[in-house]
Amino acid sequence: DVKVTQSSRYLVKRTGEKVFLECVQDMDHENMFWYRQDPGLGLRLIYFSYDVKMKEKGDIPEGYSVSREKKERFSLILESASTNQTSMYLCASSLSSGGWVTEAFFGQGTRLTVV
Amino acid sequence: SQQGEEDPQALSIQEGENATMNCSYKTSINNLQWYRQNSGRGLVHLILIRSNEREKHSGRLRVTLDTSKKSSSLLITASRAADTASYFCATDARAGNQFYFGTGTSLTVIP
């Protein structure tokens, strides 16, 4: 059974803290993604990676960075957490298939609250 | 942003009825996907339709794609209470392997 695992379901952090959200997939997928989901705004792409050590900005990268040192792991970093980063964070992975997008597999989500 | 838009935002129907939700997008695509999300959970892939396809079926799901109108619809037939969830469309409007989600339709199926 394919699996994308996010390190925490719920997280509470203080303003100004550096926050690490970890995501691991066991499907040998090339592509990995971080989205945030807010009511009325849907899912917005923060960053994605199509290979080890490669990263591309999505629509809302400000205040975030990412790290992909190994194929199976994609980390989202909040350099200095702020209250407007309180959100549900979703990690996903997908296979590369000759340039075609394939289905994405999602983790269970991390609900982050910044106080 | 390439984000699509689902319509309606919310839909409430009786069990056994059909549910139809629509997705509109802005630019040319290679394919379009539909996902389902149960409350507080990650998304689950339902169906993918390529730009050269007009209709696709999977069990009780029927997806249509009209590239001239830049729109897609998802029909769930004979709905069940367990179909209660949010439904999202996703498009790969840009070059590369990323894709962009709409704002979702919240479906409630009343037993």
JSON list of C-alpha atoms in Angstrom, two decimals:
[
{"chain": "A", "resi": 1, "resn": "ASP", "atom": "CA", "xyz": [0.00, 0.00, 0.00]},
{"chain": "A", "resi": 2, "resn": "VAL", "atom": "CA", "xyz": [1.45, 3.33, -1.06]},
{"chain": "A", "resi": 3, "resn": "LYS", "atom": "CA", "xyz": [2.17, 5.76, 1.70]},
{"chain": "A", "resi": 4, "resn": "VAL", "atom": "CA", "xyz": [2.97, 9.41, 2.29]},
{"chain": "A", "resi": 5, "resn": "THR", "atom": "CA", "xyz": [3.62, 10.11, 5.94]},
{"chain": "A", "resi": 6, "resn": "GLN", "atom": "CA", "xyz": [3.73, 13.51, 7.58]},
{"chain": "A", "resi": 7, "resn": "SER", "atom": "CA", "xyz": [5.57, 13.67, 10.87]},
{"chain": "A", "resi": 8, "resn": "SER", "atom": "CA", "xyz": [2.80, 15.30, 12.92]},
{"chain": "A", "resi": 9, "resn": "ARG", "atom": "CA", "xyz": [-1.00, 15.54, 12.73]},
{"chain": "A", "resi": 10, "resn": "TYR", "atom": "CA", "xyz": [-1.18, 18.54, 15.05]},
{"chain": "A", "resi": 11, "resn": "LEU", "atom": "CA", "xyz": [1.48, 21.06, 15.95]},
{"chain": "A", "resi": 12, "resn": "VAL", "atom": "CA", "xyz": [1.42, 24.19, 18.11]},
{"chain": "A", "resi": 13, "resn": "LYS", "atom": "CA", "xyz": [4.34, 26.60, 17.83]},
{"chain": "A", "resi": 14, "resn": "ARG", "atom": "CA", "xyz": [5.14, 30.07, 19.09]},
{"chain": "A", "resi": 15, "resn": "THR", "atom": "CA", "xyz": [5.59, 33.13, 16.90]},
{"chain": "A", "resi": 16, "resn": "GLY", "atom": "CA", "xyz": [9.20, 33.45, 15.77]},
{"chain": "A", "resi": 17, "resn": "GLU", "atom": "CA", "xyz": [10.06, 29.78, 16.17]},
{"chain": "A", "resi": 18, "resn": "LYS", "atom": "CA", "xyz": [11.70, 27.86, 13.35]},
{"chain": "A", "resi": 19, "resn": "VAL", "atom": "CA", "xyz": [9.36, 25.02, 12.38]},
{"chain": "A", "resi": 20, "resn": "PHE", "atom": "CA", "xyz": [10.14, 21.85, 10.45]},
{"chain": "A", "resi": 21, "resn": "LEU", "atom": "CA", "xyz": [7.42, 19.81, 8.78]},
{"chain": "A", "resi": 22, "resn": "GLU", "atom": "CA", "xyz": [8.62, 16.47, 7.54]},
{"chain": "A", "resi": 23, "resn": "CYS", "atom": "CA", "xyz": [7.18, 14.31, 4.79]},
{"chain": "A", "resi": 24, "resn": "VAL", "atom": "CA", "xyz": [8.32, 10.85, 3.74]},
{"chain": "A", "resi": 25, "resn": "GLN", "atom": "CA", "xyz": [7.07, 8.73, 0.83]},
{"chain": "A", "resi": 26, "resn": "ASP", "atom": "CA", "xyz": [7.82, 5.08, 0.19]},
{"chain": "A", "resi": 27, "resn": "MET", "atom": "CA", "xyz": [6.89, 4.93, -3.51]},
{"chain": "A", "resi": 28, "resn": "ASP", "atom": "CA", "xyz": [10.16, 6.09, -5.08]},
{"chain": "A", "resi": 29, "resn": "HIS", "atom": "CA", "xyz": [8.36, 9.08, -6.57]},
{"chain": "A", "resi": 30, "resn": "GLU", "atom": "CA", "xyz": [10.37, 11.82, -8.23]},
{"chain": "A", "resi": 31, "resn": "ASN", "atom": "CA", "xyz": [7.94, 14.65, -7.49]},
{"chain": "A", "resi": 32, "resn": "MET", "atom": "CA", "xyz": [7.02, 15.96, -4.08]},
{"chain": "A", "resi": 33, "resn": "PHE", "atom": "CA", "xyz": [4.83, 18.90, -3.14]},
{"chain": "A", "resi": 34, "resn": "TRP", "atom": "CA", "xyz": [3.86, 21.06, -0.20]},
{"chain": "A", "resi": 35, "resn": "TYR", "atom": "CA", "xyz": [0.46, 22.76, -0.13]},
{"chain": "A", "resi": 36, "resn": "ARG", "atom": "CA", "xyz": [-1.35, 24.77, 2.47]},
{"chain": "A", "resi": 37, "resn": "GLN", "atom": "CA", "xyz": [-5.09, 24.64, 2.76]},
{"chain": "A", "resi": 38, "resn": "ASP", "atom": "CA", "xyz": [-7.23, 27.43, 4.17]},
{"chain": "A", "resi": 39, "resn": "PRO", "atom": "CA", "xyz": [-11.03, 27.77, 4.23]},
{"chain": "A", "resi": 40, "resn": "GLY", "atom": "CA", "xyz": [-12.34, 29.41, 1.08]},
{"chain": "A", "resi": 41, "resn": "LEU", "atom": "CA", "xyz": [-8.91, 29.42, -0.58]},
{"chain": "A", "resi": 42, "resn": "GLY", "atom": "CA", "xyz": [-8.52, 25.76, -1.43]},
{"chain": "A", "resi": 43, "resn": "LEU", "atom": "CA", "xyz": [-5.07, 24.23, -1.75]},
{"chain": "A", "resi": 44, "resn": "ARG", "atom": "CA", "xyz": [-2.23, 26.57, -2.64]},
{"chain": "A", "resi": 45, "resn": "LEU", "atom": "CA", "xyz": [1.14, 25.30, -3.78]},
{"chain": "A", "resi": 46, "resn": "ILE", "atom": "CA", "xyz": [4.05, 26.47, -1.63]},
{"chain": "A", "resi": 47, "resn": "TYR", "atom": "CA", "xyz": [6.99, 24.56, -3.12]},
{"chain": "A", "resi": 48, "resn": "PHE", "atom": "CA", "xyz": [7.59, 21.46, -5.14]},
{"chain": "A", "resi": 49, "resn": "SER", "atom": "CA", "xyz": [10.57, 19.31, -6.01]},
{"chain": "A", "resi": 50, "resn": "TYR", "atom": "CA", "xyz": [11.06, 17.11, -9.07]},
{"chain": "A", "resi": 51, "resn": "ASP", "atom": "CA", "xyz": [14.33, 15.55, -8.00]},
{"chain": "A", "resi": 52, "resn": "VAL", "atom": "CA", "xyz": [16.77, 15.30, -5.11]},
{"chain": "A", "resi": 53, "resn": "LYS", "atom": "CA", "xyz": [18.19, 18.72, -4.22]},
{"chain": "A", "resi": 54, "resn": "MET", "atom": "CA", "xyz": [15.89, 20.38, -6.77]},
{"chain": "A", "resi": 55, "resn": "LYS", "atom": "CA", "xyz": [13.15, 22.78, -5.73]},
{"chain": "A", "resi": 56, "resn": "GLU", "atom": "CA", "xyz": [10.76, 25.17, -7.43]},
{"chain": "A", "resi": 57, "resn": "LYS", "atom": "CA", "xyz": [8.61, 27.91, -5.95]},
{"chain": "A", "resi": 58, "resn": "GLY", "atom": "CA", "xyz": [4.86, 27.57, -6.11]},
{"chain": "A", "resi": 59, "resn": "ASP", "atom": "CA", "xyz": [2.32, 30.34, -5.71]},
{"chain": "A", "resi": 60, "resn": "ILE", "atom": "CA", "xyz": [3.05, 31.29, -2.10]},
{"chain": "A", "resi": 61, "resn": "PRO", "atom": "CA", "xyz": [6.70, 30.56, -1.17]},
{"chain": "A", "resi": 62, "resn": "GLU", "atom": "CA", "xyz": [7.23, 33.66, 0.99]},
{"chain": "A", "resi": 63, "resn": "GLY", "atom": "CA", "xyz": [8.14, 32.76, 4.56]},
{"chain": "A", "resi": 64, "resn": "TYR", "atom": "CA", "xyz": [8.91, 29.16, 3.67]},
{"chain": "A", "resi": 65, "resn": "SER", "atom": "CA", "xyz": [11.86, 27.13, 2.47]},
{"chain": "A", "resi": 66, "resn": "VAL", "atom": "CA", "xyz": [12.25, 23.45, 1.62]},
{"chain": "A", "resi": 67, "resn": "SER", "atom": "CA", "xyz": [14.87, 20.77, 1.67]},
{"chain": "A", "resi": 68, "resn": "ARG", "atom": "CA", "xyz": [15.15, 17.56, -0.32]},
{"chain": "A", "resi": 69, "resn": "GLU", "atom": "CA", "xyz": [18.39, 15.80, 0.53]},
{"chain": "A", "resi": 70, "resn": "LYS", "atom": "CA", "xyz": [16.99, 12.31, -0.13]},
{"chain": "A", "resi": 71, "resn": "LYS", "atom": "CA", "xyz": [14.46, 11.18, -2.70]},
{"chain": "A", "resi": 72, "resn": "GLU", "atom": "CA", "xyz": [11.96, 9.94, -0.13]},
{"chain": "A", "resi": 73, "resn": "ARG", "atom": "CA", "xyz": [11.98, 12.99, 2.16]},
{"chain": "A", "resi": 74, "resn": "PHE", "atom": "CA", "xyz": [10.76, 16.52, 1.56]},
{"chain": "A", "resi": 75, "resn": "SER", "atom": "CA", "xyz": [10.87, 19.01, 4.41]},
{"chain": "A", "resi": 76, "resn": "LEU", "atom": "CA", "xyz": [9.04, 22.30, 4.71]},
{"chain": "A", "resi": 77, "resn": "ILE", "atom": "CA", "xyz": [10.68, 24.92, 6.90]},
{"chain": "A", "resi": 78, "resn": "LEU", "atom": "CA", "xyz": [9.03, 27.97, 8.39]},
{"chain": "A", "resi": 79, "resn": "GLU", "atom": "CA", "xyz": [12.01, 30.19, 9.07]},
{"chain": "A", "resi": 80, "resn": "SER", "atom": "CA", "xyz": [10.23, 32.36, 11.63]},
{"chain": "A", "resi": 81, "resn": "ALA", "atom": "CA", "xyz": [6.68, 31.25, 12.26]},
{"chain": "A", "resi": 82, "resn": "SER", "atom": "CA", "xyz": [3.96, 33.87, 12.20]},
{"chain": "A", "resi": 83, "resn": "THR", "atom": "CA", "xyz": [0.27, 33.66, 13.10]},
{"chain": "A", "resi": 84, "resn": "ASN", "atom": "CA", "xyz": [-0.75, 33.99, 9.44]},
{"chain": "A", "resi": 85, "resn": "GLN", "atom": "CA", "xyz": [0.98, 30.67, 8.81]},
{"chain": "A", "resi": 86, "resn": "THR", "atom": "CA", "xyz": [-1.60, 28.89, 10.96]},
{"chain": "A", "resi": 87, "resn": "SER", "atom": "CA", "xyz": [-3.05, 26.43, 8.47]},
{"chain": "A", "resi": 88, "resn": "MET", "atom": "CA", "xyz": [-3.40, 22.83, 7.34]},
{"chain": "A", "resi": 89, "resn": "TYR", "atom": "CA", "xyz": [-0.25, 21.70, 5.50]},
{"chain": "A", "resi": 90, "resn": "LEU", "atom": "CA", "xyz": [-0.47, 18.87, 3.01]},
{"chain": "A", "resi": 91, "resn": "CYS", "atom": "CA", "xyz": [2.40, 16.96, 1.47]},
{"chain": "A", "resi": 92, "resn": "ALA", "atom": "CA", "xyz": [1.99, 14.97, -1.73]},
{"chain": "A", "resi": 93, "resn": "SER", "atom": "CA", "xyz": [4.11, 12.92, -4.11]},
{"chain": "A", "resi": 94, "resn": "SER", "atom": "CA", "xyz": [3.70, 11.73, -7.68]},
{"chain": "A", "resi": 95, "resn": "LEU", "atom": "CA", "xyz": [5.53, 9.78, -10.31]},
{"chain": "A", "resi": 96, "resn": "SER", "atom": "CA", "xyz": [7.09, 11.37, -13.37]},
{"chain": "A", "resi": 97, "resn": "SER", "atom": "CA", "xyz": [5.85, 9.65, -16.49]},
{"chain": "A", "resi": 98, "resn": "GLY", "atom": "CA", "xyz": [7.30, 10.91, -19.76]},
{"chain": "A", "resi": 99, "resn": "GLY", "atom": "CA", "xyz": [6.36, 14.49, -19.03]},
{"chain": "A", "resi": 100, "resn": "TRP", "atom": "CA", "xyz": [2.75, 13.61, -18.13]},
{"chain": "A", "resi": 101, "resn": "VAL", "atom": "CA", "xyz": [1.36, 14.48, -14.72]},
{"chain": "A", "resi": 102, "resn": "THR", "atom": "CA", "xyz": [0.23, 11.42, -12.81]},
{"chain": "A", "resi": 103, "resn": "GLU", "atom": "CA", "xyz": [-1.98, 11.06, -9.78]},
{"chain": "A", "resi": 104, "resn": "ALA", "atom": "CA", "xyz": [-0.76, 12.52, -6.51]},
{"chain": "A", "resi": 105, "resn": "PHE", "atom": "CA", "xyz": [-0.72, 10.68, -3.22]},
{"chain": "A", "resi": 106, "resn": "PHE", "atom": "CA", "xyz": [-1.29, 12.79, -0.15]},
{"chain": "A", "resi": 107, "resn": "GLY", "atom": "CA", "xyz": [-0.25, 12.58, 3.46]},
{"chain": "A", "resi": 108, "resn": "GLN", "atom": "CA", "xyz": [-2.82, 12.94, 6.23]},
{"chain": "A", "resi": 109, "resn": "GLY", "atom": "CA", "xyz": [-2.01, 16.61, 6.76]},
{"chain": "A", "resi": 110, "resn": "THR", "atom": "CA", "xyz": [-0.45, 18.63, 9.59]},
{"chain": "A", "resi": 111, "resn": "ARG", "atom": "CA", "xyz": [-2.63, 21.18, 11.29]},
{"chain": "A", "resi": 112, "resn": "LEU", "atom": "CA", "xyz": [-0.24, 23.88, 12.46]},
{"chain": "A", "resi": 113, "resn": "THR", "atom": "CA", "xyz": [-1.26, 26.54, 14.93]},
{"chain": "A", "resi": 114, "resn": "VAL", "atom": "CA", "xyz": [1.09, 29.46, 15.56]},
{"chain": "A", "resi": 115, "resn": "VAL", "atom": "CA", "xyz": [0.37, 31.34, 18.77]},
{"chain": "B", "resi": 1, "resn": "SER", "atom": "CA", "xyz": [-2.13, 31.48, -10.24]},
{"chain": "B", "resi": 2, "resn": "GLN", "atom": "CA", "xyz": [-3.47, 28.64, -12.38]},
{"chain": "B", "resi": 3, "resn": "GLN", "atom": "CA", "xyz": [-5.96, 27.64, -9.73]},
{"chain": "B", "resi": 4, "resn": "GLY", "atom": "CA", "xyz": [-9.27, 26.30, -10.95]},
{"chain": "B", "resi": 5, "resn": "GLU", "atom": "CA", "xyz": [-12.64, 27.01, -9.48]},
{"chain": "B", "resi": 6, "resn": "GLU", "atom": "CA", "xyz": [-15.34, 24.56, -8.48]},
{"chain": "B", "resi": 7, "resn": "ASP", "atom": "CA", "xyz": [-19.04, 25.28, -8.57]},
{"chain": "B", "resi": 8, "resn": "PRO", "atom": "CA", "xyz": [-21.11, 25.15, -6.45]},
{"chain": "B", "resi": 9, "resn": "GLN", "atom": "CA", "xyz": [-19.12, 25.84, -3.30]},
{"chain": "B", "resi": 10, "resn": "ALA", "atom": "CA", "xyz": [-21.53, 23.68, -1.32]},
{"chain": "B", "resi": 11, "resn": "LEU", "atom": "CA", "xyz": [-24.12, 21.09, -2.29]},
{"chain": "B", "resi": 12, "resn": "SER", "atom": "CA", "xyz": [-26.60, 19.22, -0.14]},
{"chain": "B", "resi": 13, "resn": "ILE", "atom": "CA", "xyz": [-28.63, 16.29, -1.52]},
{"chain": "B", "resi": 14, "resn": "GLN", "atom": "CA", "xyz": [-30.63, 13.29, -0.35]},
{"chain": "B", "resi": 15, "resn": "GLU", "atom": "CA", "xyz": [-29.15, 9.82, -0.44]},
{"chain": "B", "resi": 16, "resn": "GLY", "atom": "CA", "xyz": [-29.85, 8.15, -3.78]},
{"chain": "B", "resi": 17, "resn": "GLU", "atom": "CA", "xyz": [-29.83, 11.39, -5.76]},
{"chain": "B", "resi": 18, "resn": "ASN", "atom": "CA", "xyz": [-27.14, 12.32, -8.24]},
{"chain": "B", "resi": 19, "resn": "ALA", "atom": "CA", "xyz": [-24.57, 15.02, -7.43]},
{"chain": "B", "resi": 20, "resn": "THR", "atom": "CA", "xyz": [-22.97, 17.18, -10.09]},
{"chain": "B", "resi": 21, "resn": "MET", "atom": "CA", "xyz": [-20.11, 19.56, -9.48]},
{"chain": "B", "resi": 22, "resn": "ASN", "atom": "CA", "xyz": [-18.25, 21.67, -12.00]},
{"chain": "B", "resi": 23, "resn": "CYS", "atom": "CA", "xyz": [-14.72, 22.93, -12.42]},
{"chain": "B", "resi": 24, "resn": "SER", "atom": "CA", "xyz": [-13.54, 25.82, -14.57]},
{"chain": "B", "resi": 25, "resn": "TYR", "atom": "CA", "xyz": [-9.93, 26.65, -15.29]},
{"chain": "B", "resi": 26, "resn": "LYS", "atom": "CA", "xyz": [-8.05, 29.40, -17.07]},
{"chain": "B", "resi": 27, "resn": "THR", "atom": "CA", "xyz": [-5.34, 28.05, -19.37]},
{"chain": "B", "resi": 28, "resn": "SER", "atom": "CA", "xyz": [-4.74, 25.06, -21.63]},
{"chain": "B", "resi": 29, "resn": "ILE", "atom": "CA", "xyz": [-4.12, 21.79, -19.84]},
{"chain": "B", "resi": 30, "resn": "ASN", "atom": "CA", "xyz": [-2.66, 18.36, -20.50]},
{"chain": "B", "resi": 31, "resn": "ASN", "atom": "CA", "xyz": [-4.99, 16.66, -18.08]},
{"chain": "B", "resi": 32, "resn": "LEU", "atom": "CA", "xyz": [-7.43, 17.27, -15.26]},
{"chain": "B", "resi": 33, "resn": "GLN", "atom": "CA", "xyz": [-7.89, 15.27, -12.10]},
{"chain": "B", "resi": 34, "resn": "TRP", "atom": "CA", "xyz": [-10.57, 15.03, -9.42]},
{"chain": "B", "resi": 35, "resn": "TYR", "atom": "CA", "xyz": [-9.81, 14.38, -5.78]},
{"chain": "B", "resi": 36, "resn": "ARG", "atom": "CA", "xyz": [-11.88, 13.79, -2.69]},
{"chain": "B", "resi": 37, "resn": "GLN", "atom": "CA", "xyz": [-11.11, 14.95, 0.85]},
{"chain": "B", "resi": 38, "resn": "ASN", "atom": "CA", "xyz": [-12.84, 13.71, 3.97]},
{"chain": "B", "resi": 39, "resn": "SER", "atom": "CA", "xyz": [-12.97, 16.23, 6.78]},
{"chain": "B", "resi": 40, "resn": "GLY", "atom": "CA", "xyz": [-9.53, 16.95, 8.25]},
{"chain": "B", "resi": 41, "resn": "ARG", "atom": "CA", "xyz": [-7.77, 14.40, 6.07]},
{"chain": "B", "resi": 42, "resn": "GLY", "atom": "CA", "xyz": [-5.51, 14.32, 3.04]},
{"chain": "B", "resi": 43, "resn": "LEU", "atom": "CA", "xyz": [-6.82, 14.14, -0.51]},
{"chain": "B", "resi": 44, "resn": "VAL", "atom": "CA", "xyz": [-7.53, 10.91, -2.35]},
{"chain": "B", "resi": 45, "resn": "HIS", "atom": "CA", "xyz": [-7.30, 10.64, -6.13]},
{"chain": "B", "resi": 46, "resn": "LEU", "atom": "CA", "xyz": [-10.55, 9.73, -7.89]},
{"chain": "B", "resi": 47, "resn": "ILE", "atom": "CA", "xyz": [-10.05, 10.01, -11.62]},
{"chain": "B", "resi": 48, "resn": "LEU", "atom": "CA", "xyz": [-7.79, 11.56, -14.27]},
{"chain": "B", "resi": 49, "resn": "ILE", "atom": "CA", "xyz": [-8.99, 12.67, -17.69]},
{"chain": "B", "resi": 50, "resn": "ARG", "atom": "CA", "xyz": [-6.59, 13.69, -20.46]},
{"chain": "B", "resi": 51, "resn": "SER", "atom": "CA", "xyz": [-7.15, 16.70, -22.69]},
{"chain": "B", "resi": 52, "resn": "ASN", "atom": "CA", "xyz": [-7.90, 14.47, -25.68]},
{"chain": "B", "resi": 53, "resn": "GLU", "atom": "CA", "xyz": [-10.66, 12.64, -23.78]},
{"chain": "B", "resi": 54, "resn": "ARG", "atom": "CA", "xyz": [-14.21, 13.91, -23.44]},
{"chain": "B", "resi": 55, "resn": "GLU", "atom": "CA", "xyz": [-15.68, 11.51, -20.92]},
{"chain": "B", "resi": 56, "resn": "LYS", "atom": "CA", "xyz": [-14.49, 8.95, -18.42]},
{"chain": "B", "resi": 57, "resn": "HIS", "atom": "CA", "xyz": [-16.22, 6.59, -16.02]},
{"chain": "B", "resi": 58, "resn": "SER", "atom": "CA", "xyz": [-15.14, 4.92, -12.82]},
{"chain": "B", "resi": 59, "resn": "GLY", "atom": "CA", "xyz": [-17.78, 3.05, -10.87]},
{"chain": "B", "resi": 60, "resn": "ARG", "atom": "CA", "xyz": [-20.44, 5.60, -9.87]},
{"chain": "B", "resi": 61, "resn": "LEU", "atom": "CA", "xyz": [-18.28, 8.49, -11.09]},
{"chain": "B", "resi": 62, "resn": "ARG", "atom": "CA", "xyz": [-18.57, 10.12, -14.48]},
{"chain": "B", "resi": 63, "resn": "VAL", "atom": "CA", "xyz": [-16.24, 12.93, -15.52]},
{"chain": "B", "resi": 64, "resn": "THR", "atom": "CA", "xyz": [-16.60, 15.08, -18.61]},
{"chain": "B", "resi": 65, "resn": "LEU", "atom": "CA", "xyz": [-14.11, 17.54, -20.05]},
{"chain": "B", "resi": 66, "resn": "ASP", "atom": "CA", "xyz": [-14.83, 20.38, -22.46]},
{"chain": "B", "resi": 67, "resn": "THR", "atom": "CA", "xyz": [-11.52, 21.98, -23.40]},
{"chain": "B", "resi": 68, "resn": "SER", "atom": "CA", "xyz": [-13.21, 24.61, -25.59]},
{"chain": "B", "resi": 69, "resn": "LYS", "atom": "CA", "xyz": [-15.06, 25.90, -22.53]},
{"chain": "B", "resi": 70, "resn": "LYS", "atom": "CA", "xyz": [-12.19, 25.11, -20.16]},
{"chain": "B", "resi": 71, "resn": "SER", "atom": "CA", "xyz": [-14.50, 23.22, -17.87]},
{"chain": "B", "resi": 72, "resn": "SER", "atom": "CA", "xyz": [-15.07, 19.78, -16.39]},
{"chain": "B", "resi": 73, "resn": "SER", "atom": "CA", "xyz": [-17.86, 18.17, -14.45]},
{"chain": "B", "resi": 74, "resn": "LEU", "atom": "CA", "xyz": [-17.95, 15.35, -11.93]},
{"chain": "B", "resi": 75, "resn": "LEU", "atom": "CA", "xyz": [-21.16, 13.37, -11.59]},
{"chain": "B", "resi": 76, "resn": "ILE", "atom": "CA", "xyz": [-21.68, 11.00, -8.68]},
{"chain": "B", "resi": 77, "resn": "THR", "atom": "CA", "xyz": [-24.67, 8.76, -9.31]},
{"chain": "B", "resi": 78, "resn": "ALA", "atom": "CA", "xyz": [-26.86, 7.18, -6.63]},
{"chain": "B", "resi": 79, "resn": "SER", "atom": "CA", "xyz": [-25.11, 9.07, -3.86]},
{"chain": "B", "resi": 80, "resn": "ARG", "atom": "CA", "xyz": [-24.50, 7.58, -0.42]},
{"chain": "B", "resi": 81, "resn": "ALA", "atom": "CA", "xyz": [-23.96, 9.20, 2.96]},
{"chain": "B", "resi": 82, "resn": "ALA", "atom": "CA", "xyz": [-20.34, 8.03, 2.73]},
{"chain": "B", "resi": 83, "resn": "ASP", "atom": "CA", "xyz": [-19.86, 10.30, -0.30]},
{"chain": "B", "resi": 84, "resn": "THR", "atom": "CA", "xyz": [-20.04, 13.30, 2.05]},
{"chain": "B", "resi": 85, "resn": "ALA", "atom": "CA", "xyz": [-16.71, 15.06, 1.51]},
{"chain": "B", "resi": 86, "resn": "SER", "atom": "CA", "xyz": [-15.08, 17.94, -0.33]},
{"chain": "B", "resi": 87, "resn": "TYR", "atom": "CA", "xyz": [-14.25, 17.45, -3.98]},
{"chain": "B", "resi": 88, "resn": "PHE", "atom": "CA", "xyz": [-11.42, 19.23, -5.79]},
{"chain": "B", "resi": 89, "resn": "CYS", "atom": "CA", "xyz": [-10.31, 19.46, -9.37]},
{"chain": "B", "resi": 90, "resn": "ALA", "atom": "CA", "xyz": [-6.62, 19.79, -10.23]},
{"chain": "B", "resi": 91, "resn": "THR", "atom": "CA", "xyz": [-5.00, 20.94, -13.47]},
{"chain": "B", "resi": 92, "resn": "ASP", "atom": "CA", "xyz": [-1.46, 20.85, -14.76]},
{"chain": "B", "resi": 93, "resn": "ALA", "atom": "CA", "xyz": [-1.65, 24.19, -16.53]},
{"chain": "B", "resi": 94, "resn": "ARG", "atom": "CA", "xyz": [2.04, 24.94, -16.47]},
{"chain": "B", "resi": 95, "resn": "ALA", "atom": "CA", "xyz": [4.98, 23.07, -17.92]},
{"chain": "B", "resi": 96, "resn": "GLY", "atom": "CA", "xyz": [6.43, 20.61, -15.50]},
{"chain": "B", "resi": 97, "resn": "ASN", "atom": "CA", "xyz": [5.03, 18.08, -13.11]},
{"chain": "B", "resi": 98, "resn": "GLN", "atom": "CA", "xyz": [3.19, 20.31, -10.68]},
{"chain": "B", "resi": 99, "resn": "PHE", "atom": "CA", "xyz": [-0.55, 20.77, -10.58]},
{"chain": "B", "resi": 100, "resn": "TYR", "atom": "CA", "xyz": [-2.93, 23.28, -9.13]},
{"chain": "B", "resi": 101, "resn": "PHE", "atom": "CA", "xyz": [-6.10, 22.73, -7.20]},
{"chain": "B", "resi": 102, "resn": "GLY", "atom": "CA", "xyz": [-9.42, 24.52, -7.20]},
{"chain": "B", "resi": 103, "resn": "THR", "atom": "CA", "xyz": [-11.24, 25.78, -4.13]},
{"chain": "B", "resi": 104, "resn": "GLY", "atom": "CA", "xyz": [-13.44, 22.71, -3.78]},
{"chain": "B", "resi": 105, "resn": "THR", "atom": "CA", "xyz": [-17.10, 21.74, -3.56]},
{"chain": "B", "resi": 106, "resn": "SER", "atom": "CA", "xyz": [-18.38, 20.60, -0.19]},
{"chain": "B", "resi": 107, "resn": "LEU", "atom": "CA", "xyz": [-20.91, 17.79, -0.72]},
{"chain": "B", "resi": 108, "resn": "THR", "atom": "CA", "xyz": [-23.30, 16.68, 2.00]},
{"chain": "B", "resi": 109, "resn": "VAL", "atom": "CA", "xyz": [-25.39, 13.58, 1.39]},
{"chain": "B", "resi": 110, "resn": "ILE", "atom": "CA", "xyz": [-28.30, 13.32, 3.80]},
{"chain": "B", "resi": 111, "resn": "PRO", "atom": "CA", "xyz": [-29.30, 9.76, 4.78]}
]
